Amino acid sequence: ADARTALAVLPIYQDGRRGCFFDAASNDTFSPDQLVGMLTDAASGPDAGPIGAFLFGYPHLLPMMQGDALAQIFSKARTLMDDGGVTALDLNGVPETDYSLRTTPRSVSDLQADPVLGPALPYVDILHMNEDELVNLTGCQVEGTDASQLEDEFNIASAVSLFLMCGVAVVAVTRGKRGCFISCNDMERFEKSKALPSSWVS
């Protein structure tokens, strides 16, 4: 009750990209147990109705909700929703790393070992990030010029496929003025999340 509320300001730039200015405040001490307790109360309280989706955002800005803790949150959320519901993870605040300077992308095993996201990826139905975050997480090369458009799209597709191989069902990458890139996993993965429309499978 004495903690300050966190604040996030997301400017949208003229070229369509978005930034993030963030003051963590109480988010630094917000624990998985607190969140799971809130979810349980929402699902079982006197006014509880059916829950169809769980959207979690910005794990890179929530130090206590990363790695195995993030996986446990998503696993618990799944059990509280009708037919397992739909789980979604929205990224922001992904730090620049040495991976963004590599000439080859990270591997599946690299992503699975990621200390923030790795353990949670198999529990995520829909993963959203922007192009810069994809570059920071995977090391893929995106030039962003008209001349590099085809190569950029190939590199983005290759990087996105890593998340699909880690068990994510749908990956959506927003690309500013260039629109977005969306890729879906196969029917076997979609069958694990009954609430996902099978018509999305490519």
PDB file of C-alpha atoms in Angstrom:
ATOM      1  CA  ALA A   1       0.000   0.000   0.000  1.00  0.00           C
ATOM      2  CA  ASP A   2       2.976   2.301   0.548  1.00  0.00           C
ATOM      3  CA  ALA A   3       4.611   1.561  -2.807  1.00  0.00           C
ATOM      4  CA  ARG A   4       4.552   3.982  -5.720  1.00  0.00           C
ATOM      5  CA  THR A   5       2.625   2.977  -8.820  1.00  0.00           C
ATOM      6  CA  ALA A   6       4.781   2.173 -11.837  1.00  0.00           C
ATOM      7  CA  LEU A   7       4.595   4.436 -14.848  1.00  0.00           C
ATOM      8  CA  ALA A   8       5.164   3.625 -18.516  1.00  0.00           C
ATOM      9  CA  VAL A   9       5.100   6.208 -21.306  1.00  0.00           C
ATOM     10  CA  LEU A  10       5.061   4.802 -24.839  1.00  0.00           C
ATOM     11  CA  PRO A  11       5.719   7.480 -27.471  1.00  0.00           C
ATOM     12  CA  ILE A  12       4.873   6.644 -31.073  1.00  0.00           C
ATOM     13  CA  TYR A  13       7.474   8.129 -33.406  1.00  0.00           C
ATOM     14  CA  GLN A  14       6.800   9.548 -36.870  1.00  0.00           C
ATOM     15  CA  ASP A  15       8.292   6.486 -38.559  1.00  0.00           C
ATOM     16  CA  GLY A  16       5.831   4.228 -36.712  1.00  0.00           C
ATOM     17  CA  ARG A  17       8.242   2.854 -34.099  1.00  0.00           C
ATOM     18  CA  ARG A  18       7.414   3.104 -30.409  1.00  0.00           C
ATOM     19  CA  GLY A  19       9.657   3.825 -27.485  1.00  0.00           C
ATOM     20  CA  CYS A  20       9.293   3.105 -23.787  1.00  0.00           C
ATOM     21  CA  PHE A  21      10.124   5.301 -20.828  1.00  0.00           C
ATOM     22  CA  PHE A  22       9.547   3.297 -17.671  1.00  0.00           C
ATOM     23  CA  ASP A  23       9.697   3.826 -13.905  1.00  0.00           C
ATOM     24  CA  ALA A  24       9.452   0.423 -12.238  1.00  0.00           C
ATOM     25  CA  ALA A  25       8.439   1.689  -8.777  1.00  0.00           C
ATOM     26  CA  SER A  26       6.466  -1.120  -7.079  1.00  0.00           C
ATOM     27  CA  ASN A  27       7.019  -3.456 -10.029  1.00  0.00           C
ATOM     28  CA  ASP A  28      10.487  -4.135  -8.605  1.00  0.00           C
ATOM     29  CA  THR A  29       8.863  -5.975  -5.697  1.00  0.00           C
ATOM     30  CA  PHE A  30       5.700  -7.334  -7.369  1.00  0.00           C
ATOM     31  CA  SER A  31       5.979 -11.083  -6.857  1.00  0.00           C
ATOM     32  CA  PRO A  32       4.691 -14.103  -8.781  1.00  0.00           C
ATOM     33  CA  ASP A  33       2.829 -15.263  -5.658  1.00  0.00           C
ATOM     34  CA  GLN A  34       0.955 -11.955  -5.537  1.00  0.00           C
ATOM     35  CA  LEU A  35      -0.015 -12.211  -9.203  1.00  0.00           C
ATOM     36  CA  VAL A  36      -1.058 -15.860  -8.978  1.00  0.00           C
ATOM     37  CA  GLY A  37      -3.144 -14.978  -5.918  1.00  0.00           C
ATOM     38  CA  MET A  38      -4.901 -12.250  -7.873  1.00  0.00           C
ATOM     39  CA  LEU A  39      -5.539 -14.628 -10.773  1.00  0.00           C
ATOM     40  CA  THR A  40      -6.923 -17.289  -8.438  1.00  0.00           C
ATOM     41  CA  ASP A  41      -9.213 -14.755  -6.767  1.00  0.00           C
ATOM     42  CA  ALA A  42     -10.441 -13.523 -10.155  1.00  0.00           C
ATOM     43  CA  ALA A  43     -11.235 -17.064 -11.240  1.00  0.00           C
ATOM     44  CA  SER A  44     -12.886 -18.291  -8.037  1.00  0.00           C
ATOM     45  CA  GLY A  45     -14.362 -15.227  -6.341  1.00  0.00           C
ATOM     46  CA  PRO A  46     -18.110 -14.652  -5.879  1.00  0.00           C
ATOM     47  CA  ASP A  47     -18.306 -12.525  -9.021  1.00  0.00           C
ATOM     48  CA  ALA A  48     -16.088 -14.813 -11.104  1.00  0.00           C
ATOM     49  CA  GLY A  49     -17.095 -15.452 -14.676  1.00  0.00           C
ATOM     50  CA  PRO A  50     -15.391 -17.444 -17.404  1.00  0.00           C
ATOM     51  CA  ILE A  51     -11.869 -16.293 -18.239  1.00  0.00           C
ATOM     52  CA  GLY A  52     -10.835 -16.707 -21.852  1.00  0.00           C
ATOM     53  CA  ALA A  53      -7.446 -15.025 -22.124  1.00  0.00           C
ATOM     54  CA  PHE A  54      -4.410 -14.002 -20.103  1.00  0.00           C
ATOM     55  CA  LEU A  55      -2.155 -11.198 -21.381  1.00  0.00           C
ATOM     56  CA  PHE A  56       1.105 -10.544 -19.577  1.00  0.00           C
ATOM     57  CA  GLY A  57       3.378  -7.657 -20.500  1.00  0.00           C
ATOM     58  CA  TYR A  58       6.946  -6.481 -20.104  1.00  0.00           C
ATOM     59  CA  PRO A  59       8.704  -9.291 -18.198  1.00  0.00           C
ATOM     60  CA  HIS A  60      12.075  -7.616 -18.850  1.00  0.00           C
ATOM     61  CA  LEU A  61      10.873  -4.776 -16.620  1.00  0.00           C
ATOM     62  CA  LEU A  62       9.600  -7.062 -13.838  1.00  0.00           C
ATOM     63  CA  PRO A  63      12.655  -8.581 -12.144  1.00  0.00           C
ATOM     64  CA  MET A  64      10.720 -11.041  -9.981  1.00  0.00           C
ATOM     65  CA  MET A  65       8.674 -12.423 -12.883  1.00  0.00           C
ATOM     66  CA  GLN A  66      11.296 -13.872 -15.162  1.00  0.00           C
ATOM     67  CA  GLY A  67      12.543 -17.316 -16.107  1.00  0.00           C
ATOM     68  CA  ASP A  68      10.974 -20.181 -14.145  1.00  0.00           C
ATOM     69  CA  ALA A  69       8.714 -17.738 -12.275  1.00  0.00           C
ATOM     70  CA  LEU A  70       7.290 -16.492 -15.584  1.00  0.00           C
ATOM     71  CA  ALA A  71       6.707 -20.077 -16.734  1.00  0.00           C
ATOM     72  CA  GLN A  72       4.834 -20.851 -13.495  1.00  0.00           C
ATOM     73  CA  ILE A  73       2.632 -17.774 -13.942  1.00  0.00           C
ATOM     74  CA  PHE A  74       1.647 -18.840 -17.456  1.00  0.00           C
ATOM     75  CA  SER A  75       1.124 -22.451 -16.410  1.00  0.00           C
ATOM     76  CA  LYS A  76      -1.163 -21.396 -13.550  1.00  0.00           C
ATOM     77  CA  ALA A  77      -3.082 -18.963 -15.757  1.00  0.00           C
ATOM     78  CA  ARG A  78      -3.734 -21.773 -18.222  1.00  0.00           C
ATOM     79  CA  THR A  79      -5.321 -23.944 -15.523  1.00  0.00           C
ATOM     80  CA  LEU A  80      -7.686 -21.148 -14.457  1.00  0.00           C
ATOM     81  CA  MET A  81      -9.170 -20.482 -17.916  1.00  0.00           C
ATOM     82  CA  ASP A  82     -11.950 -22.237 -19.786  1.00  0.00           C
ATOM     83  CA  ASP A  83     -10.419 -24.861 -22.089  1.00  0.00           C
ATOM     84  CA  GLY A  84      -7.018 -23.485 -21.159  1.00  0.00           C
ATOM     85  CA  GLY A  85      -7.830 -20.116 -22.718  1.00  0.00           C
ATOM     86  CA  VAL A  86      -5.330 -18.133 -24.740  1.00  0.00           C
ATOM     87  CA  THR A  87      -2.086 -16.890 -23.219  1.00  0.00           C
ATOM     88  CA  ALA A  88      -0.283 -13.891 -24.676  1.00  0.00           C
ATOM     89  CA  LEU A  89       3.034 -12.239 -23.876  1.00  0.00           C
ATOM     90  CA  ASP A  90       3.830  -8.664 -24.918  1.00  0.00           C
ATOM     91  CA  LEU A  91       7.461  -7.565 -24.801  1.00  0.00           C
ATOM     92  CA  ASN A  92       8.944  -4.167 -24.124  1.00  0.00           C
ATOM     93  CA  GLY A  93      12.131  -3.004 -22.473  1.00  0.00           C
ATOM     94  CA  VAL A  94      14.231  -5.774 -24.037  1.00  0.00           C
ATOM     95  CA  PRO A  95      17.799  -4.583 -23.469  1.00  0.00           C
ATOM     96  CA  GLU A  96      20.384  -4.391 -26.201  1.00  0.00           C
ATOM     97  CA  THR A  97      22.789  -7.288 -25.850  1.00  0.00           C
ATOM     98  CA  ASP A  98      25.887  -8.612 -27.542  1.00  0.00           C
ATOM     99  CA  TYR A  99      23.548 -10.906 -29.505  1.00  0.00           C
ATOM    100  CA  SER A 100      22.412  -7.919 -31.566  1.00  0.00           C
ATOM    101  CA  LEU A 101      26.025  -7.505 -32.703  1.00  0.00           C
ATOM    102  CA  ARG A 102      26.509 -11.110 -33.813  1.00  0.00           C
ATOM    103  CA  THR A 103      26.672 -12.019 -37.480  1.00  0.00           C
ATOM    104  CA  THR A 104      24.583 -15.159 -36.934  1.00  0.00           C
ATOM    105  CA  PRO A 105      21.298 -15.419 -35.018  1.00  0.00           C
ATOM    106  CA  ARG A 106      20.912 -17.161 -31.700  1.00  0.00           C
ATOM    107  CA  SER A 107      19.922 -20.806 -31.746  1.00  0.00           C
ATOM    108  CA  VAL A 108      16.860 -22.528 -30.327  1.00  0.00           C
ATOM    109  CA  SER A 109      18.915 -23.710 -27.358  1.00  0.00           C
ATOM    110  CA  ASP A 110      20.083 -20.120 -26.766  1.00  0.00           C
ATOM    111  CA  LEU A 111      16.466 -18.926 -26.573  1.00  0.00           C
ATOM    112  CA  GLN A 112      15.427 -21.843 -24.381  1.00  0.00           C
ATOM    113  CA  ALA A 113      18.196 -20.819 -21.971  1.00  0.00           C
ATOM    114  CA  ASP A 114      17.224 -17.132 -22.039  1.00  0.00           C
ATOM    115  CA  PRO A 115      17.022 -16.107 -18.362  1.00  0.00           C
ATOM    116  CA  VAL A 116      13.899 -13.974 -18.834  1.00  0.00           C
ATOM    117  CA  LEU A 117      11.811 -15.777 -21.468  1.00  0.00           C
ATOM    118  CA  GLY A 118      13.253 -19.239 -22.029  1.00  0.00           C
ATOM    119  CA  PRO A 119      11.291 -21.424 -19.583  1.00  0.00           C
ATOM    120  CA  ALA A 120       7.985 -19.651 -20.369  1.00  0.00           C
ATOM    121  CA  LEU A 121       8.033 -19.899 -24.169  1.00  0.00           C
ATOM    122  CA  PRO A 122       6.266 -23.310 -24.426  1.00  0.00           C
ATOM    123  CA  TYR A 123       3.340 -21.859 -22.428  1.00  0.00           C
ATOM    124  CA  VAL A 124       2.890 -18.803 -24.675  1.00  0.00           C
ATOM    125  CA  ASP A 125       0.199 -18.919 -27.350  1.00  0.00           C
ATOM    126  CA  ILE A 126       0.760 -15.443 -28.798  1.00  0.00           C
ATOM    127  CA  LEU A 127       4.056 -13.580 -28.506  1.00  0.00           C
ATOM    128  CA  HIS A 128       4.292  -9.926 -29.555  1.00  0.00           C
ATOM    129  CA  MET A 129       7.424  -7.844 -29.937  1.00  0.00           C
ATOM    130  CA  ASN A 130       8.661  -5.087 -32.195  1.00  0.00           C
ATOM    131  CA  GLU A 131      11.420  -5.389 -34.765  1.00  0.00           C
ATOM    132  CA  ASP A 132      14.104  -3.886 -32.519  1.00  0.00           C
ATOM    133  CA  GLU A 133      13.232  -6.347 -29.752  1.00  0.00           C
ATOM    134  CA  LEU A 134      13.453  -9.250 -32.206  1.00  0.00           C
ATOM    135  CA  VAL A 135      16.935  -8.074 -33.218  1.00  0.00           C
ATOM    136  CA  ASN A 136      18.014  -7.747 -29.578  1.00  0.00           C
ATOM    137  CA  LEU A 137      16.679 -11.181 -28.651  1.00  0.00           C
ATOM    138  CA  THR A 138      17.911 -13.144 -31.651  1.00  0.00           C
ATOM    139  CA  GLY A 139      20.784 -11.227 -33.226  1.00  0.00           C
ATOM    140  CA  CYS A 140      19.098 -11.239 -36.638  1.00  0.00           C
ATOM    141  CA  GLN A 141      20.198  -8.511 -39.039  1.00  0.00           C
ATOM    142  CA  VAL A 142      17.590  -5.982 -40.219  1.00  0.00           C
ATOM    143  CA  GLU A 143      18.809  -3.022 -42.289  1.00  0.00           C
ATOM    144  CA  GLY A 144      15.411  -1.356 -42.748  1.00  0.00           C
ATOM    145  CA  THR A 145      16.068   0.046 -46.217  1.00  0.00           C
ATOM    146  CA  ASP A 146      14.072  -0.385 -49.418  1.00  0.00           C
ATOM    147  CA  ALA A 147      16.991  -2.242 -50.966  1.00  0.00           C
ATOM    148  CA  SER A 148      17.207  -4.681 -48.038  1.00  0.00           C
ATOM    149  CA  GLN A 149      13.475  -5.413 -47.813  1.00  0.00           C
ATOM    150  CA  LEU A 150      13.591  -9.010 -49.116  1.00  0.00           C
ATOM    151  CA  GLU A 151      16.667  -9.905 -47.085  1.00  0.00           C
ATOM    152  CA  ASP A 152      15.158  -8.285 -43.983  1.00  0.00           C
ATOM    153  CA  GLU A 153      11.957 -10.302 -44.358  1.00  0.00           C
ATOM    154  CA  PHE A 154      13.952 -13.513 -44.767  1.00  0.00           C
ATOM    155  CA  ASN A 155      16.009 -12.736 -41.662  1.00  0.00           C
ATOM    156  CA  ILE A 156      12.905 -11.859 -39.656  1.00  0.00           C
ATOM    157  CA  ALA A 157      11.193 -15.096 -40.732  1.00  0.00           C
ATOM    158  CA  SER A 158      14.259 -17.090 -39.716  1.00  0.00           C
ATOM    159  CA  ALA A 159      14.443 -15.379 -36.331  1.00  0.00           C
ATOM    160  CA  VAL A 160      10.714 -15.810 -35.679  1.00  0.00           C
ATOM    161  CA  SER A 161      10.991 -19.518 -36.481  1.00  0.00           C
ATOM    162  CA  LEU A 162      13.275 -19.900 -33.452  1.00  0.00           C
ATOM    163  CA  PHE A 163      10.404 -18.896 -31.158  1.00  0.00           C
ATOM    164  CA  LEU A 164       8.054 -21.296 -32.926  1.00  0.00           C
ATOM    165  CA  MET A 165      10.590 -24.096 -32.399  1.00  0.00           C
ATOM    166  CA  CYS A 166      10.641 -23.141 -28.695  1.00  0.00           C
ATOM    167  CA  GLY A 167       6.900 -23.867 -28.533  1.00  0.00           C
ATOM    168  CA  VAL A 168       5.213 -20.509 -29.129  1.00  0.00           C
ATOM    169  CA  ALA A 169       2.045 -20.874 -31.232  1.00  0.00           C
ATOM    170  CA  VAL A 170       1.908 -17.434 -32.877  1.00  0.00           C
ATOM    171  CA  VAL A 171       4.613 -14.760 -33.158  1.00  0.00           C
ATOM    172  CA  ALA A 172       3.718 -11.207 -34.184  1.00  0.00           C
ATOM    173  CA  VAL A 173       6.477  -8.695 -34.903  1.00  0.00           C
ATOM    174  CA  THR A 174       5.462  -5.081 -35.460  1.00  0.00           C
ATOM    175  CA  ARG A 175       7.717  -3.236 -37.929  1.00  0.00           C
ATOM    176  CA  GLY A 176       6.704   0.407 -37.694  1.00  0.00           C
ATOM    177  CA  LYS A 177       5.819   1.886 -41.070  1.00  0.00           C
ATOM    178  CA  ARG A 178       6.635  -1.463 -42.715  1.00  0.00           C
ATOM    179  CA  GLY A 179       3.634  -3.120 -41.058  1.00  0.00           C
ATOM    180  CA  CYS A 180       4.044  -6.411 -39.248  1.00  0.00           C
ATOM    181  CA  PHE A 181       5.233  -9.979 -39.657  1.00  0.00           C
ATOM    182  CA  ILE A 182       3.101 -12.801 -38.222  1.00  0.00           C
ATOM    183  CA  SER A 183       3.901 -16.498 -38.260  1.00  0.00           C
ATOM    184  CA  CYS A 184       1.987 -19.471 -36.837  1.00  0.00           C
ATOM    185  CA  ASN A 185       3.159 -22.848 -35.635  1.00  0.00           C
ATOM    186  CA  ASP A 186       1.779 -26.185 -36.835  1.00  0.00           C
ATOM    187  CA  MET A 187      -1.440 -28.020 -36.003  1.00  0.00           C
ATOM    188  CA  GLU A 188       0.244 -30.153 -33.351  1.00  0.00           C
ATOM    189  CA  ARG A 189       1.088 -27.008 -31.356  1.00  0.00           C
ATOM    190  CA  PHE A 190      -2.352 -25.472 -31.911  1.00  0.00           C
ATOM    191  CA  GLU A 191      -4.032 -28.614 -30.581  1.00  0.00           C
ATOM    192  CA  LYS A 192      -2.342 -27.949 -27.232  1.00  0.00           C
ATOM    193  CA  SER A 193      -4.292 -24.677 -26.994  1.00  0.00           C
ATOM    194  CA  LYS A 194      -7.883 -25.515 -27.829  1.00  0.00           C
ATOM    195  CA  ALA A 195      -9.002 -21.873 -27.832  1.00  0.00           C
ATOM    196  CA  LEU A 196      -6.718 -20.991 -30.752  1.00  0.00           C
ATOM    197  CA  PRO A 197      -8.482 -21.073 -34.137  1.00  0.00           C
ATOM    198  CA  SER A 198      -7.117 -23.921 -36.253  1.00  0.00           C
ATOM    199  CA  SER A 199      -7.718 -21.759 -39.328  1.00  0.00           C
ATOM    200  CA  TRP A 200      -4.642 -19.739 -38.306  1.00  0.00           C
ATOM    201  CA  VAL A 201      -2.329 -22.666 -39.019  1.00  0.00           C
ATOM    202  CA  SER A 202      -0.416 -21.992 -42.205  1.00  0.00           C
TER     203      SER A 202
END
